[in-house]
Amino acid sequence: MDFSTKRITTAIVLISFLMMLIVSNLPFKAKPFGDITFHEESKNMALFIKGKIPFEKVVITKAPGPILFYTPAYLLAPSDATDDELWVYGVVFTSIIITISLLLIFRIATSFFLKRLDF
């Protein structure tokens, strides 16, 4: 990895971190729980995995993707976490996943174009 690649990697991480701060702190942030269905279902899934609620309370009424995405973040939170605390865990988790995805896309693109330029 050369110097310019390290600078771009650092820029990606810093910009992602700044965006997470904007989403989580400014007054014009997104509605924290959307339609609340995915939040409640992810919270129940995490509490079931932790052994705090029975299986009967776990339901998936819509697409399972968001529930499976946010459940690991909610597993990291304490069992008695408030909805606002869970929202922070979700924002940080999403920010980390986005940063990793951007770094992987950058590495793949760099690798692809460097191979294409080699004659």
PDB file of C-alpha atoms in Angstrom:
ATOM      1  CA  MET A   1       0.000   0.000   0.000  1.00  0.00           C
ATOM      2  CA  ASP A   2       1.588   3.271  -1.054  1.00  0.00           C
ATOM      3  CA  PHE A   3       1.244   6.700   0.524  1.00  0.00           C
ATOM      4  CA  SER A   4      -1.713   7.872  -1.593  1.00  0.00           C
ATOM      5  CA  THR A   5      -3.659   4.691  -0.848  1.00  0.00           C
ATOM      6  CA  LYS A   6      -3.130   5.226   2.875  1.00  0.00           C
ATOM      7  CA  ARG A   7      -4.337   8.817   2.545  1.00  0.00           C
ATOM      8  CA  ILE A   8      -7.494   7.732   0.727  1.00  0.00           C
ATOM      9  CA  THR A   9      -8.108   4.998   3.312  1.00  0.00           C
ATOM     10  CA  THR A  10      -7.717   7.560   6.094  1.00  0.00           C
ATOM     11  CA  ALA A  11     -10.065   9.951   4.291  1.00  0.00           C
ATOM     12  CA  ILE A  12     -12.711   7.228   3.915  1.00  0.00           C
ATOM     13  CA  VAL A  13     -12.538   6.424   7.634  1.00  0.00           C
ATOM     14  CA  LEU A  14     -12.650  10.097   8.691  1.00  0.00           C
ATOM     15  CA  ILE A  15     -15.532  10.983   6.378  1.00  0.00           C
ATOM     16  CA  SER A  16     -17.503   7.939   7.544  1.00  0.00           C
ATOM     17  CA  PHE A  17     -16.903   8.908  11.178  1.00  0.00           C
ATOM     18  CA  LEU A  18     -18.031  12.491  10.529  1.00  0.00           C
ATOM     19  CA  MET A  19     -21.168  11.248   8.783  1.00  0.00           C
ATOM     20  CA  MET A  20     -21.966   9.013  11.758  1.00  0.00           C
ATOM     21  CA  LEU A  21     -21.666  12.026  14.063  1.00  0.00           C
ATOM     22  CA  ILE A  22     -23.943  14.063  11.819  1.00  0.00           C
ATOM     23  CA  VAL A  23     -26.584  11.334  11.645  1.00  0.00           C
ATOM     24  CA  SER A  24     -26.557  10.730  15.377  1.00  0.00           C
ATOM     25  CA  ASN A  25     -26.303  14.283  16.755  1.00  0.00           C
ATOM     26  CA  LEU A  26     -27.721  17.000  14.555  1.00  0.00           C
ATOM     27  CA  PRO A  27     -31.362  18.087  14.840  1.00  0.00           C
ATOM     28  CA  PHE A  28     -32.179  17.216  11.213  1.00  0.00           C
ATOM     29  CA  LYS A  29     -31.284  13.557  11.664  1.00  0.00           C
ATOM     30  CA  ALA A  30     -33.330  10.742  10.221  1.00  0.00           C
ATOM     31  CA  LYS A  31     -36.334   9.429  12.122  1.00  0.00           C
ATOM     32  CA  PRO A  32     -34.610   7.137  14.645  1.00  0.00           C
ATOM     33  CA  PHE A  33     -36.705   3.980  14.316  1.00  0.00           C
ATOM     34  CA  GLY A  34     -38.401   4.310  10.954  1.00  0.00           C
ATOM     35  CA  ASP A  35     -41.711   2.477  11.198  1.00  0.00           C
ATOM     36  CA  ILE A  36     -40.481   0.845  14.484  1.00  0.00           C
ATOM     37  CA  THR A  37     -41.364  -2.668  13.277  1.00  0.00           C
ATOM     38  CA  PHE A  38     -37.791  -3.657  12.453  1.00  0.00           C
ATOM     39  CA  HIS A  39     -36.525  -2.124  15.697  1.00  0.00           C
ATOM     40  CA  GLU A  40     -38.984  -4.030  17.872  1.00  0.00           C
ATOM     41  CA  GLU A  41     -38.438  -7.309  16.049  1.00  0.00           C
ATOM     42  CA  SER A  42     -34.623  -6.969  16.189  1.00  0.00           C
ATOM     43  CA  LYS A  43     -34.800  -6.090  19.867  1.00  0.00           C
ATOM     44  CA  ASN A  44     -36.953  -9.150  20.574  1.00  0.00           C
ATOM     45  CA  MET A  45     -34.623 -11.399  18.553  1.00  0.00           C
ATOM     46  CA  ALA A  46     -31.604 -10.131  20.519  1.00  0.00           C
ATOM     47  CA  LEU A  47     -33.389 -10.550  23.848  1.00  0.00           C
ATOM     48  CA  PHE A  48     -34.399 -14.099  22.888  1.00  0.00           C
ATOM     49  CA  ILE A  49     -30.804 -14.982  21.974  1.00  0.00           C
ATOM     50  CA  LYS A  50     -29.697 -13.563  25.331  1.00  0.00           C
ATOM     51  CA  GLY A  51     -32.321 -15.734  27.031  1.00  0.00           C
ATOM     52  CA  LYS A  52     -34.376 -12.824  28.393  1.00  0.00           C
ATOM     53  CA  ILE A  53     -37.682 -13.467  26.621  1.00  0.00           C
ATOM     54  CA  PRO A  54     -39.442 -16.614  25.345  1.00  0.00           C
ATOM     55  CA  PHE A  55     -39.389 -17.659  21.690  1.00  0.00           C
ATOM     56  CA  GLU A  56     -43.096 -16.831  21.300  1.00  0.00           C
ATOM     57  CA  LYS A  57     -42.287 -13.099  21.398  1.00  0.00           C
ATOM     58  CA  VAL A  58     -39.975 -13.385  18.377  1.00  0.00           C
ATOM     59  CA  VAL A  59     -41.825 -12.607  15.152  1.00  0.00           C
ATOM     60  CA  ILE A  60     -40.748 -11.484  11.708  1.00  0.00           C
ATOM     61  CA  THR A  61     -43.631  -9.732   9.979  1.00  0.00           C
ATOM     62  CA  LYS A  62     -41.723  -8.062   7.139  1.00  0.00           C
ATOM     63  CA  ALA A  63     -38.432  -8.628   5.350  1.00  0.00           C
ATOM     64  CA  PRO A  64     -35.921 -10.495   7.542  1.00  0.00           C
ATOM     65  CA  GLY A  65     -32.881  -8.583   6.220  1.00  0.00           C
ATOM     66  CA  PRO A  66     -33.085  -5.509   8.483  1.00  0.00           C
ATOM     67  CA  ILE A  67     -33.867  -7.665  11.493  1.00  0.00           C
ATOM     68  CA  LEU A  68     -30.850  -9.881  10.889  1.00  0.00           C
ATOM     69  CA  PHE A  69     -28.721  -6.790  10.214  1.00  0.00           C
ATOM     70  CA  TYR A  70     -29.542  -4.975  13.472  1.00  0.00           C
ATOM     71  CA  THR A  71     -29.720  -8.000  15.784  1.00  0.00           C
ATOM     72  CA  PRO A  72     -25.892  -8.259  16.175  1.00  0.00           C
ATOM     73  CA  ALA A  73     -25.747  -4.593  17.173  1.00  0.00           C
ATOM     74  CA  TYR A  74     -28.532  -5.099  19.699  1.00  0.00           C
ATOM     75  CA  LEU A  75     -26.743  -8.184  21.057  1.00  0.00           C
ATOM     76  CA  LEU A  76     -23.829  -5.944  22.034  1.00  0.00           C
ATOM     77  CA  ALA A  77     -26.138  -3.665  24.018  1.00  0.00           C
ATOM     78  CA  PRO A  78     -27.092  -4.436  27.621  1.00  0.00           C
ATOM     79  CA  SER A  79     -30.389  -6.295  28.064  1.00  0.00           C
ATOM     80  CA  ASP A  80     -31.965  -3.332  29.838  1.00  0.00           C
ATOM     81  CA  ALA A  81     -30.909  -0.746  27.228  1.00  0.00           C
ATOM     82  CA  THR A  82     -33.402   1.960  26.335  1.00  0.00           C
ATOM     83  CA  ASP A  83     -34.620   2.472  22.783  1.00  0.00           C
ATOM     84  CA  ASP A  84     -32.381   5.532  22.449  1.00  0.00           C
ATOM     85  CA  GLU A  85     -29.339   3.513  23.515  1.00  0.00           C
ATOM     86  CA  LEU A  86     -30.224   0.795  21.010  1.00  0.00           C
ATOM     87  CA  TRP A  87     -30.514   3.456  18.319  1.00  0.00           C
ATOM     88  CA  VAL A  88     -26.958   4.617  19.080  1.00  0.00           C
ATOM     89  CA  TYR A  89     -25.722   1.014  18.880  1.00  0.00           C
ATOM     90  CA  GLY A  90     -27.486   0.656  15.524  1.00  0.00           C
ATOM     91  CA  VAL A  91     -26.004   3.890  14.131  1.00  0.00           C
ATOM     92  CA  VAL A  92     -22.468   2.969  15.209  1.00  0.00           C
ATOM     93  CA  PHE A  93     -22.841  -0.589  13.862  1.00  0.00           C
ATOM     94  CA  THR A  94     -24.179   0.695  10.540  1.00  0.00           C
ATOM     95  CA  SER A  95     -21.359   3.229  10.320  1.00  0.00           C
ATOM     96  CA  ILE A  96     -18.752   0.518  10.878  1.00  0.00           C
ATOM     97  CA  ILE A  97     -20.328  -1.715   8.223  1.00  0.00           C
ATOM     98  CA  ILE A  98     -20.495   1.173   5.743  1.00  0.00           C
ATOM     99  CA  THR A  99     -16.850   2.087   6.393  1.00  0.00           C
ATOM    100  CA  ILE A 100     -15.704  -1.492   5.894  1.00  0.00           C
ATOM    101  CA  SER A 101     -17.773  -1.714   2.694  1.00  0.00           C
ATOM    102  CA  LEU A 102     -16.304   1.508   1.306  1.00  0.00           C
ATOM    103  CA  LEU A 103     -12.773   0.335   2.103  1.00  0.00           C
ATOM    104  CA  LEU A 104     -13.403  -3.001   0.375  1.00  0.00           C
ATOM    105  CA  ILE A 105     -14.882  -1.295  -2.685  1.00  0.00           C
ATOM    106  CA  PHE A 106     -11.855   1.007  -2.852  1.00  0.00           C
ATOM    107  CA  ARG A 107      -9.434  -1.911  -2.545  1.00  0.00           C
ATOM    108  CA  ILE A 108     -11.257  -3.933  -5.202  1.00  0.00           C
ATOM    109  CA  ALA A 109     -11.381  -0.967  -7.588  1.00  0.00           C
ATOM    110  CA  THR A 110      -7.704  -0.207  -7.011  1.00  0.00           C
ATOM    111  CA  SER A 111      -6.755  -3.813  -7.574  1.00  0.00           C
ATOM    112  CA  PHE A 112      -8.888  -4.074 -10.706  1.00  0.00           C
ATOM    113  CA  PHE A 113      -7.608  -0.890 -12.316  1.00  0.00           C
ATOM    114  CA  LEU A 114      -3.974  -1.571 -11.433  1.00  0.00           C
ATOM    115  CA  LYS A 115      -4.219  -4.968 -13.161  1.00  0.00           C
ATOM    116  CA  ARG A 116      -5.906  -3.357 -16.158  1.00  0.00           C
ATOM    117  CA  LEU A 117      -3.108  -0.780 -16.502  1.00  0.00           C
ATOM    118  CA  ASP A 118      -0.307  -3.357 -16.425  1.00  0.00           C
ATOM    119  CA  PHE A 119       0.758  -4.147 -19.966  1.00  0.00           C
TER     120      PHE A 119
END
